[in-house]
């Protein structure tokens, strides 16, 4: 394992970003990501009579009208930046309103979950189930089960509007819709977390956070924001074949504990190694609400980036993000480092793709 000083690590990131060049659009989906954009699909999925497959990712968009239907498959859709809708197996969801400030989805059958990593007071995100509207008001994780007319709030807070009244549902509570119930009640989180949609959502969240760490450093150059940066939003990562969320500033944590880093904070992100898959996920001032951003109780374990972390992917021709810009080019790798002294010591937790947790070198 190679050990480099922190200044050399940071210097490598800046060097990689400086070498990044505007890339051709041959790996970039046409158009920009908007609410309803398909971000992942597996199994048999269709919109109306049109089947969707891996080639539809990043270009197909669910618009008001036909529903997206899964048959022994699943789909992930983007809503507002930082908000992911995931459609479970044998389920149907329709778009009611695709606006950035007025986003409304209808769960017609089956189950769907919503991961909210960033939400603004200007956002009005609503999910309709069995004629009942639920507004999502805080970062968190929400599950809508149309078969049981049930809303589950694992983390966050939602407001259910039913029969002319409003019921506030907080994290760790469930609410049965259309049953004239006036208050929510607790539920067994561990039992729910063993379910298929939650486990799939957790895995997708981990992939997207890894794609963020992979992409964010590309937008730093010369001590400022580099080419292609247009602020917080969805950015295409051709190496992961999906859009990932890059905040405009700071770090936002998903309900699963994964960090989404803005470009200037990307140097605080976990490092990935080709030979050893250690990292320092919590090197400083973590474990709580940082800069007012969402930070849940549990932090994730180690990632395993199969190709090793290579900064803005040296030698790549692909990866222009929405709004133009760069993610690639150049020939200088910033990754494959271990950074001995910066690791948080004493812990062995976690694992993604079988990767290790903290390296345990001490600070």
mmCIF file of C-alpha atoms in Angstrom:
data_model
loop_
_atom_site.group_PDB
_atom_site.id
_atom_site.type_symbol
_atom_site.label_atom_id
_atom_site.label_comp_id
_atom_site.label_asym_id
_atom_site.label_seq_id
_atom_site.Cartn_x
_atom_site.Cartn_y
_atom_site.Cartn_z
ATOM 1 C CA UNK A 1 0.000 0.000 0.000
ATOM 2 C CA UNK A 2 1.344 3.380 -0.947
ATOM 3 C CA UNK A 3 1.357 6.238 1.557
ATOM 4 C CA UNK A 4 1.213 9.837 0.336
ATOM 5 C CA UNK A 5 0.992 13.090 2.253
ATOM 6 C CA UNK A 6 -2.321 14.935 2.278
ATOM 7 C CA UNK A 7 -0.807 17.788 0.271
ATOM 8 C CA UNK A 8 0.210 15.345 -2.450
ATOM 9 C CA UNK A 9 -3.253 13.812 -2.460
ATOM 10 C CA UNK A 10 -4.921 17.195 -2.843
ATOM 11 C CA UNK A 11 -2.354 18.215 -5.422
ATOM 12 C CA UNK A 12 -3.218 15.110 -7.419
ATOM 13 C CA UNK A 13 -6.895 16.052 -7.420
ATOM 14 C CA UNK A 14 -6.132 19.574 -8.670
ATOM 15 C CA UNK A 15 -3.771 18.192 -11.302
ATOM 16 C CA UNK A 16 -6.392 15.748 -12.550
ATOM 17 C CA UNK A 17 -9.003 18.487 -12.711
ATOM 18 C CA UNK A 18 -6.608 20.822 -14.487
ATOM 19 C CA UNK A 19 -5.990 18.170 -17.168
ATOM 20 C CA UNK A 20 -9.732 17.582 -17.633
ATOM 21 C CA UNK A 21 -10.894 18.645 -21.073
ATOM 22 C CA UNK A 22 -14.340 19.163 -22.545
ATOM 23 C CA UNK A 23 -15.453 15.733 -23.658
ATOM 24 C CA UNK A 24 -17.479 14.687 -26.655
ATOM 25 C CA UNK A 25 -21.164 14.115 -26.094
ATOM 26 C CA UNK A 26 -21.226 10.520 -27.345
ATOM 27 C CA UNK A 27 -21.715 9.160 -23.827
ATOM 28 C CA UNK A 28 -24.026 11.944 -22.682
ATOM 29 C CA UNK A 29 -27.795 11.487 -22.812
ATOM 30 C CA UNK A 30 -29.557 14.019 -24.943
ATOM 31 C CA UNK A 31 -31.070 16.913 -23.017
ATOM 32 C CA UNK A 32 -30.973 17.784 -19.350
ATOM 33 C CA UNK A 33 -32.185 15.778 -16.386
ATOM 34 C CA UNK A 34 -35.668 16.897 -15.353
ATOM 35 C CA UNK A 35 -38.179 15.472 -12.871
ATOM 36 C CA UNK A 36 -39.184 12.073 -14.241
ATOM 37 C CA UNK A 37 -35.857 11.248 -15.930
ATOM 38 C CA UNK A 38 -35.104 7.511 -15.870
ATOM 39 C CA UNK A 39 -31.855 6.910 -13.973
ATOM 40 C CA UNK A 40 -31.764 3.110 -13.683
ATOM 41 C CA UNK A 41 -33.828 0.142 -14.809
ATOM 42 C CA UNK A 42 -33.701 -3.599 -14.354
ATOM 43 C CA UNK A 43 -36.070 -6.364 -15.374
ATOM 44 C CA UNK A 44 -39.220 -5.751 -17.385
ATOM 45 C CA UNK A 45 -40.219 -2.088 -17.236
ATOM 46 C CA UNK A 46 -42.313 0.003 -19.620
ATOM 47 C CA UNK A 47 -43.936 3.420 -19.995
ATOM 48 C CA UNK A 48 -47.310 2.843 -21.563
ATOM 49 C CA UNK A 49 -46.604 0.315 -24.323
ATOM 50 C CA UNK A 50 -42.980 1.420 -24.727
ATOM 51 C CA UNK A 51 -40.469 -0.975 -23.105
ATOM 52 C CA UNK A 52 -37.477 0.532 -21.307
ATOM 53 C CA UNK A 53 -33.983 -0.913 -21.084
ATOM 54 C CA UNK A 54 -30.460 0.198 -20.200
ATOM 55 C CA UNK A 55 -30.307 2.332 -23.361
ATOM 56 C CA UNK A 56 -33.234 4.374 -22.017
ATOM 57 C CA UNK A 57 -31.312 5.532 -18.940
ATOM 58 C CA UNK A 58 -30.746 9.270 -18.924
ATOM 59 C CA UNK A 59 -32.938 9.931 -21.956
ATOM 60 C CA UNK A 60 -36.394 8.473 -21.220
ATOM 61 C CA UNK A 61 -38.603 10.752 -19.140
ATOM 62 C CA UNK A 62 -41.870 9.983 -17.377
ATOM 63 C CA UNK A 63 -44.274 12.750 -18.336
ATOM 64 C CA UNK A 64 -47.842 13.481 -17.343
ATOM 65 C CA UNK A 65 -49.966 10.814 -18.996
ATOM 66 C CA UNK A 66 -48.834 7.180 -19.323
ATOM 67 C CA UNK A 67 -47.622 5.335 -16.251
ATOM 68 C CA UNK A 68 -44.336 3.538 -15.690
ATOM 69 C CA UNK A 69 -45.012 -0.119 -14.913
ATOM 70 C CA UNK A 70 -42.656 -2.784 -13.593
ATOM 71 C CA UNK A 71 -43.123 -6.534 -14.012
ATOM 72 C CA UNK A 72 -40.549 -8.398 -11.973
ATOM 73 C CA UNK A 73 -38.342 -5.346 -12.403
ATOM 74 C CA UNK A 74 -37.483 -2.020 -10.795
ATOM 75 C CA UNK A 75 -36.878 1.539 -11.892
ATOM 76 C CA UNK A 76 -35.227 4.635 -10.460
ATOM 77 C CA UNK A 77 -36.430 8.092 -11.490
ATOM 78 C CA UNK A 78 -35.024 11.519 -10.689
ATOM 79 C CA UNK A 79 -37.319 14.130 -9.173
ATOM 80 C CA UNK A 80 -35.854 17.445 -7.988
ATOM 81 C CA UNK A 81 -32.041 17.487 -7.488
ATOM 82 C CA UNK A 82 -31.261 15.283 -4.501
ATOM 83 C CA UNK A 83 -34.599 13.445 -4.571
ATOM 84 C CA UNK A 84 -34.852 9.906 -6.005
ATOM 85 C CA UNK A 85 -38.040 7.955 -6.704
ATOM 86 C CA UNK A 86 -37.674 4.169 -6.796
ATOM 87 C CA UNK A 87 -40.443 1.944 -8.150
ATOM 88 C CA UNK A 88 -40.637 -1.564 -6.733
ATOM 89 C CA UNK A 89 -41.423 -4.785 -8.543
ATOM 90 C CA UNK A 90 -44.907 -5.260 -10.012
ATOM 91 C CA UNK A 91 -45.812 -1.644 -9.408
ATOM 92 C CA UNK A 92 -47.194 1.298 -11.349
ATOM 93 C CA UNK A 93 -46.460 5.017 -10.910
ATOM 94 C CA UNK A 94 -47.603 8.034 -12.910
ATOM 95 C CA UNK A 95 -46.387 11.607 -13.215
ATOM 96 C CA UNK A 96 -48.990 14.199 -12.268
ATOM 97 C CA UNK A 97 -46.861 17.357 -12.226
ATOM 98 C CA UNK A 98 -43.201 17.435 -13.348
ATOM 99 C CA UNK A 99 -42.323 20.957 -12.177
ATOM 100 C CA UNK A 100 -39.252 21.767 -10.088
ATOM 101 C CA UNK A 101 -41.326 23.740 -7.578
ATOM 102 C CA UNK A 102 -44.445 21.602 -7.946
ATOM 103 C CA UNK A 103 -43.582 17.920 -8.256
ATOM 104 C CA UNK A 104 -46.385 15.391 -7.859
ATOM 105 C CA UNK A 105 -46.326 11.615 -8.347
ATOM 106 C CA UNK A 106 -49.159 9.096 -8.138
ATOM 107 C CA UNK A 107 -48.520 5.553 -6.859
ATOM 108 C CA UNK A 108 -51.239 3.524 -8.560
ATOM 109 C CA UNK A 109 -50.308 0.000 -7.512
ATOM 110 C CA UNK A 110 -47.529 -1.827 -5.734
ATOM 111 C CA UNK A 111 -44.827 0.049 -3.821
ATOM 112 C CA UNK A 112 -42.533 3.028 -4.323
ATOM 113 C CA UNK A 113 -39.949 4.708 -2.123
ATOM 114 C CA UNK A 114 -38.571 8.249 -2.113
ATOM 115 C CA UNK A 115 -35.071 9.161 -0.921
ATOM 116 C CA UNK A 116 -34.787 12.870 -0.091
ATOM 117 C CA UNK A 117 -31.194 14.066 0.301
ATOM 118 C CA UNK A 118 -31.854 17.778 -0.344
ATOM 119 C CA UNK A 119 -35.091 19.702 -0.232
ATOM 120 C CA UNK A 120 -35.741 23.445 -0.267
ATOM 121 C CA UNK A 121 -38.631 25.420 1.150
ATOM 122 C CA UNK A 122 -39.563 26.318 -2.430
ATOM 123 C CA UNK A 123 -40.019 22.621 -3.298
ATOM 124 C CA UNK A 124 -43.519 21.196 -3.109
ATOM 125 C CA UNK A 125 -43.062 17.437 -3.475
ATOM 126 C CA UNK A 126 -46.245 15.384 -3.197
ATOM 127 C CA UNK A 127 -47.032 11.682 -3.520
ATOM 128 C CA UNK A 128 -50.628 10.591 -4.131
ATOM 129 C CA UNK A 129 -51.827 7.161 -2.999
ATOM 130 C CA UNK A 130 -55.454 6.010 -3.139
ATOM 131 C CA UNK A 131 -56.625 9.588 -3.570
ATOM 132 C CA UNK A 132 -54.689 10.852 -0.550
ATOM 133 C CA UNK A 133 -51.910 13.420 -0.969
ATOM 134 C CA UNK A 134 -48.721 13.339 1.111
ATOM 135 C CA UNK A 135 -46.289 16.263 1.102
ATOM 136 C CA UNK A 136 -42.634 15.525 1.870
ATOM 137 C CA UNK A 137 -41.224 18.356 3.974
ATOM 138 C CA UNK A 138 -37.864 17.131 5.279
ATOM 139 C CA UNK A 139 -34.855 15.127 4.153
ATOM 140 C CA UNK A 140 -35.435 11.451 4.798
ATOM 141 C CA UNK A 141 -36.749 8.175 3.412
ATOM 142 C CA UNK A 142 -40.406 7.474 2.630
ATOM 143 C CA UNK A 143 -42.259 4.358 1.474
ATOM 144 C CA UNK A 144 -45.689 4.283 -0.167
ATOM 145 C CA UNK A 145 -47.466 0.917 -0.274
ATOM 146 C CA UNK A 146 -50.571 1.186 -2.447
ATOM 147 C CA UNK A 147 -51.606 -2.410 -1.766
ATOM 148 C CA UNK A 148 -51.947 -1.696 1.958
ATOM 149 C CA UNK A 149 -52.746 2.052 1.663
ATOM 150 C CA UNK A 150 -49.796 2.645 3.934
ATOM 151 C CA UNK A 151 -47.236 5.428 4.316
ATOM 152 C CA UNK A 152 -44.040 4.647 6.222
ATOM 153 C CA UNK A 153 -41.609 7.394 7.217
ATOM 154 C CA UNK A 154 -38.277 5.923 8.229
ATOM 155 C CA UNK A 155 -36.575 9.308 8.540
ATOM 156 C CA UNK A 156 -37.865 12.788 7.858
ATOM 157 C CA UNK A 157 -41.347 14.236 8.089
ATOM 158 C CA UNK A 158 -44.441 14.174 5.896
ATOM 159 C CA UNK A 159 -47.826 15.874 6.009
ATOM 160 C CA UNK A 160 -50.837 13.800 4.936
ATOM 161 C CA UNK A 161 -53.843 15.742 3.631
ATOM 162 C CA UNK A 162 -56.983 13.659 4.054
ATOM 163 C CA UNK A 163 -60.660 14.546 4.368
ATOM 164 C CA UNK A 164 -59.915 18.224 4.902
ATOM 165 C CA UNK A 165 -57.402 17.664 7.693
ATOM 166 C CA UNK A 166 -53.657 17.370 7.950
ATOM 167 C CA UNK A 167 -51.739 14.680 9.838
ATOM 168 C CA UNK A 168 -48.020 15.077 10.500
ATOM 169 C CA UNK A 169 -46.056 11.819 10.234
ATOM 170 C CA UNK A 170 -42.527 11.865 11.638
ATOM 171 C CA UNK A 171 -39.613 9.474 11.288
ATOM 172 C CA UNK A 172 -40.172 5.973 12.646
ATOM 173 C CA UNK A 173 -43.946 6.191 12.139
ATOM 174 C CA UNK A 174 -46.497 4.804 9.713
ATOM 175 C CA UNK A 175 -49.915 6.065 8.722
ATOM 176 C CA UNK A 176 -52.800 4.124 7.173
ATOM 177 C CA UNK A 177 -54.546 6.116 4.455
ATOM 178 C CA UNK A 178 -58.326 6.427 4.018
ATOM 179 C CA UNK A 179 -59.131 4.823 7.361
ATOM 180 C CA UNK A 180 -60.269 7.933 9.283
ATOM 181 C CA UNK A 181 -57.226 7.548 11.522
ATOM 182 C CA UNK A 182 -56.178 10.761 13.238
ATOM 183 C CA UNK A 183 -52.605 9.953 14.237
ATOM 184 C CA UNK A 184 -49.641 7.909 13.116
ATOM 185 C CA UNK A 185 -48.084 5.037 15.005
ATOM 186 C CA UNK A 186 -44.648 3.480 15.345
ATOM 187 C CA UNK A 187 -43.486 0.472 13.348
ATOM 188 C CA UNK A 188 -40.629 -2.022 13.376
ATOM 189 C CA UNK A 189 -37.894 -0.463 11.245
ATOM 190 C CA UNK A 190 -35.750 -3.593 11.261
ATOM 191 C CA UNK A 191 -38.539 -5.686 9.770
ATOM 192 C CA UNK A 192 -39.131 -3.119 7.048
ATOM 193 C CA UNK A 193 -35.416 -2.854 6.241
ATOM 194 C CA UNK A 194 -35.334 -6.558 5.403
ATOM 195 C CA UNK A 195 -37.717 -5.909 2.519
ATOM 196 C CA UNK A 196 -36.681 -6.041 -1.120
ATOM 197 C CA UNK A 197 -37.352 -2.413 -2.111
ATOM 198 C CA UNK A 198 -35.513 -0.962 0.884
ATOM 199 C CA UNK A 199 -32.433 -3.131 0.331
ATOM 200 C CA UNK A 200 -32.408 -2.255 -3.369
ATOM 201 C CA UNK A 201 -32.840 1.442 -2.568
ATOM 202 C CA UNK A 202 -29.942 1.272 -0.125
ATOM 203 C CA UNK A 203 -27.708 -0.292 -2.754
ATOM 204 C CA UNK A 204 -28.699 2.270 -5.383
ATOM 205 C CA UNK A 205 -27.998 5.083 -2.926
ATOM 206 C CA UNK A 206 -24.515 3.687 -2.334
ATOM 207 C CA UNK A 207 -23.814 3.506 -6.083
ATOM 208 C CA UNK A 208 -24.966 7.095 -6.573
ATOM 209 C CA UNK A 209 -22.833 8.367 -3.699
ATOM 210 C CA UNK A 210 -19.841 6.566 -5.186
ATOM 211 C CA UNK A 211 -20.604 8.195 -8.540
ATOM 212 C CA UNK A 212 -20.688 11.580 -6.781
ATOM 213 C CA UNK A 213 -17.271 11.067 -5.212
ATOM 214 C CA UNK A 214 -16.000 9.974 -8.606
ATOM 215 C CA UNK A 215 -17.381 13.005 -10.474
ATOM 216 C CA UNK A 216 -17.263 15.973 -8.089
ATOM 217 C CA UNK A 217 -13.469 16.642 -8.208
ATOM 218 C CA UNK A 218 -13.670 17.166 -11.980
ATOM 219 C CA UNK A 219 -15.316 20.542 -11.433
ATOM 220 C CA UNK A 220 -12.391 22.124 -9.579
ATOM 221 C CA UNK A 221 -9.687 23.838 -11.599
ATOM 222 C CA UNK A 222 -7.214 26.625 -10.873
ATOM 223 C CA UNK A 223 -8.527 27.232 -7.369
ATOM 224 C CA UNK A 224 -12.090 27.773 -8.607
ATOM 225 C CA UNK A 225 -14.974 25.955 -10.209
ATOM 226 C CA UNK A 226 -13.993 24.287 -13.475
ATOM 227 C CA UNK A 227 -15.653 24.022 -16.869
ATOM 228 C CA UNK A 228 -19.067 22.445 -16.933
ATOM 229 C CA UNK A 229 -20.038 23.501 -13.415
ATOM 230 C CA UNK A 230 -23.463 25.151 -13.289
ATOM 231 C CA UNK A 231 -24.236 24.801 -9.585
ATOM 232 C CA UNK A 232 -25.922 22.115 -7.546
ATOM 233 C CA UNK A 233 -27.926 19.608 -9.557
ATOM 234 C CA UNK A 234 -27.835 16.392 -11.571
ATOM 235 C CA UNK A 235 -24.544 15.555 -13.320
ATOM 236 C CA UNK A 236 -24.029 12.665 -15.706
ATOM 237 C CA UNK A 237 -21.288 10.143 -14.857
ATOM 238 C CA UNK A 238 -20.566 7.935 -17.897
ATOM 239 C CA UNK A 239 -18.518 5.476 -15.848
ATOM 240 C CA UNK A 240 -21.590 4.668 -13.745
ATOM 241 C CA UNK A 241 -24.065 5.242 -16.611
ATOM 242 C CA UNK A 242 -26.322 7.427 -14.501
ATOM 243 C CA UNK A 243 -26.877 10.901 -13.173
ATOM 244 C CA UNK A 244 -25.565 11.617 -9.694
ATOM 245 C CA UNK A 245 -26.366 14.468 -7.346
ATOM 246 C CA UNK A 246 -23.645 17.086 -6.722
ATOM 247 C CA UNK A 247 -24.646 19.757 -4.181
ATOM 248 C CA UNK A 248 -23.807 23.395 -4.770
ATOM 249 C CA UNK A 249 -21.990 23.686 -1.446
ATOM 250 C CA UNK A 250 -21.013 21.511 1.492
ATOM 251 C CA UNK A 251 -21.904 17.866 2.065
ATOM 252 C CA UNK A 252 -25.353 16.316 2.140
ATOM 253 C CA UNK A 253 -25.915 12.865 3.619
ATOM 254 C CA UNK A 254 -28.456 10.420 2.292
ATOM 255 C CA UNK A 255 -30.829 8.639 4.695
ATOM 256 C CA UNK A 256 -28.492 5.645 4.333
ATOM 257 C CA UNK A 257 -25.497 7.626 5.592
ATOM 258 C CA UNK A 258 -23.705 8.089 2.253
ATOM 259 C CA UNK A 259 -22.220 11.499 1.554
ATOM 260 C CA UNK A 260 -22.901 13.632 -1.521
ATOM 261 C CA UNK A 261 -20.057 16.128 -1.844
ATOM 262 C CA UNK A 262 -19.888 19.488 -3.590
ATOM 263 C CA UNK A 263 -16.707 20.021 -5.656
ATOM 264 C CA UNK A 264 -14.793 22.025 -3.028
ATOM 265 C CA UNK A 265 -15.717 19.485 -0.364
ATOM 266 C CA UNK A 266 -14.835 16.488 -2.532
ATOM 267 C CA UNK A 267 -11.379 16.300 -0.951
ATOM 268 C CA UNK A 268 -13.148 15.323 2.284
ATOM 269 C CA UNK A 269 -14.693 12.327 0.527
ATOM 270 C CA UNK A 270 -13.650 8.683 0.894
ATOM 271 C CA UNK A 271 -10.694 7.495 -1.165
ATOM 272 C CA UNK A 272 -10.771 4.318 -3.231
ATOM 273 C CA UNK A 273 -7.781 2.074 -3.822
ATOM 274 C CA UNK A 274 -7.027 -0.503 -6.460
ATOM 275 C CA UNK A 275 -5.224 -2.857 -4.085
ATOM 276 C CA UNK A 276 -6.707 -2.039 -0.685
ATOM 277 C CA UNK A 277 -10.207 -0.745 -0.267
ATOM 278 C CA UNK A 278 -9.783 1.352 2.870
ATOM 279 C CA UNK A 279 -11.043 4.853 3.360
ATOM 280 C CA UNK A 280 -11.626 7.574 5.919
ATOM 281 C CA UNK A 281 -15.360 8.154 5.667
ATOM 282 C CA UNK A 282 -15.513 10.200 8.867
ATOM 283 C CA UNK A 283 -12.171 12.032 9.100
ATOM 284 C CA UNK A 284 -13.334 15.238 10.778
ATOM 285 C CA UNK A 285 -16.390 16.876 12.304
ATOM 286 C CA UNK A 286 -18.785 14.151 11.172
ATOM 287 C CA UNK A 287 -21.446 12.335 13.118
ATOM 288 C CA UNK A 288 -23.798 15.290 13.313
ATOM 289 C CA UNK A 289 -25.466 18.078 11.406
ATOM 290 C CA UNK A 290 -22.729 19.846 9.470
ATOM 291 C CA UNK A 291 -23.384 23.284 7.981
ATOM 292 C CA UNK A 292 -27.071 22.692 8.476
ATOM 293 C CA UNK A 293 -27.076 19.698 6.127
ATOM 294 C CA UNK A 294 -28.766 16.409 6.836
ATOM 295 C CA UNK A 295 -26.661 13.914 8.774
ATOM 296 C CA UNK A 296 -28.441 10.780 10.010
ATOM 297 C CA UNK A 297 -27.309 8.693 12.930
ATOM 298 C CA UNK A 298 -25.627 5.933 10.984
ATOM 299 C CA UNK A 299 -22.653 6.362 8.707
ATOM 300 C CA UNK A 300 -21.902 4.006 5.867
ATOM 301 C CA UNK A 301 -19.054 1.529 5.690
ATOM 302 C CA UNK A 302 -16.329 1.187 3.112
ATOM 303 C CA UNK A 303 -16.914 1.408 -0.601
ATOM 304 C CA UNK A 304 -15.209 -0.760 -3.156
ATOM 305 C CA UNK A 305 -14.820 1.102 -6.440
ATOM 306 C CA UNK A 306 -14.047 -1.685 -8.842
ATOM 307 C CA UNK A 307 -11.710 0.348 -11.017
ATOM 308 C CA UNK A 308 -10.058 2.170 -8.130
ATOM 309 C CA UNK A 309 -10.566 5.883 -7.708
ATOM 310 C CA UNK A 310 -8.969 7.830 -10.501
ATOM 311 C CA UNK A 311 -10.143 11.367 -9.991
ATOM 312 C CA UNK A 312 -11.727 12.717 -13.179
ATOM 313 C CA UNK A 313 -10.940 9.475 -15.056
ATOM 314 C CA UNK A 314 -7.747 10.050 -16.954
ATOM 315 C CA UNK A 315 -7.776 9.188 -20.614
ATOM 316 C CA UNK A 316 -11.559 9.071 -20.874
ATOM 317 C CA UNK A 317 -13.350 10.452 -23.876
ATOM 318 C CA UNK A 318 -16.758 10.371 -22.228
ATOM 319 C CA UNK A 319 -18.588 12.218 -19.574
ATOM 320 C CA UNK A 320 -19.765 15.692 -20.511
ATOM 321 C CA UNK A 321 -22.429 16.635 -18.011
ATOM 322 C CA UNK A 322 -25.626 18.552 -18.426
ATOM 323 C CA UNK A 323 -24.900 22.142 -19.302
ATOM 324 C CA UNK A 324 -21.677 21.253 -21.057
ATOM 325 C CA UNK A 325 -18.308 20.798 -19.479
ATOM 326 C CA UNK A 326 -15.966 18.018 -18.675
ATOM 327 C CA UNK A 327 -15.457 14.793 -16.877
ATOM 328 C CA UNK A 328 -12.480 13.142 -18.400
ATOM 329 C CA UNK A 329 -9.632 13.819 -20.728
ATOM 330 C CA UNK A 330 -6.118 14.272 -19.510
ATOM 331 C CA UNK A 331 -3.792 11.539 -18.435
ATOM 332 C CA UNK A 332 -3.132 11.977 -14.740
ATOM 333 C CA UNK A 333 -4.635 9.705 -12.103
ATOM 334 C CA UNK A 334 -5.314 11.219 -8.735
ATOM 335 C CA UNK A 335 -6.371 8.009 -7.001
ATOM 336 C CA UNK A 336 -4.907 4.732 -5.789
ATOM 337 C CA UNK A 337 -3.625 6.368 -2.621
ATOM 338 C CA UNK A 338 -3.878 5.343 0.990
ATOM 339 C CA UNK A 339 -3.052 8.535 2.888
ATOM 340 C CA UNK A 340 -2.007 6.728 6.036
ATOM 341 C CA UNK A 341 -2.134 9.494 8.643
ATOM 342 C CA UNK A 342 -5.535 10.834 7.636
ATOM 343 C CA UNK A 343 -7.434 7.645 8.384
ATOM 344 C CA UNK A 344 -9.729 7.592 11.352
ATOM 345 C CA UNK A 345 -8.369 4.844 13.534
ATOM 346 C CA UNK A 346 -9.741 1.992 15.487
ATOM 347 C CA UNK A 347 -12.775 1.047 13.421
ATOM 348 C CA UNK A 348 -13.342 -1.825 11.069
ATOM 349 C CA UNK A 349 -16.916 -1.201 10.000
ATOM 350 C CA UNK A 350 -18.978 -1.544 6.940
ATOM 351 C CA UNK A 351 -18.379 -2.732 3.490
ATOM 352 C CA UNK A 352 -19.719 -2.070 0.022
ATOM 353 C CA UNK A 353 -18.821 -4.604 -2.668
ATOM 354 C CA UNK A 354 -16.918 -6.375 0.068
ATOM 355 C CA UNK A 355 -14.716 -3.343 0.706
ATOM 356 C CA UNK A 356 -13.146 -2.688 4.051
ATOM 357 C CA UNK A 357 -14.158 -0.076 6.536
ATOM 358 C CA UNK A 358 -11.803 2.320 8.275
ATOM 359 C CA UNK A 359 -8.144 1.562 7.884
ATOM 360 C CA UNK A 360 -7.378 1.845 11.576
ATOM 361 C CA UNK A 361 -4.056 3.644 11.176
ATOM 362 C CA UNK A 362 -4.886 6.360 13.697
ATOM 363 C CA UNK A 363 -4.524 10.082 13.203
#
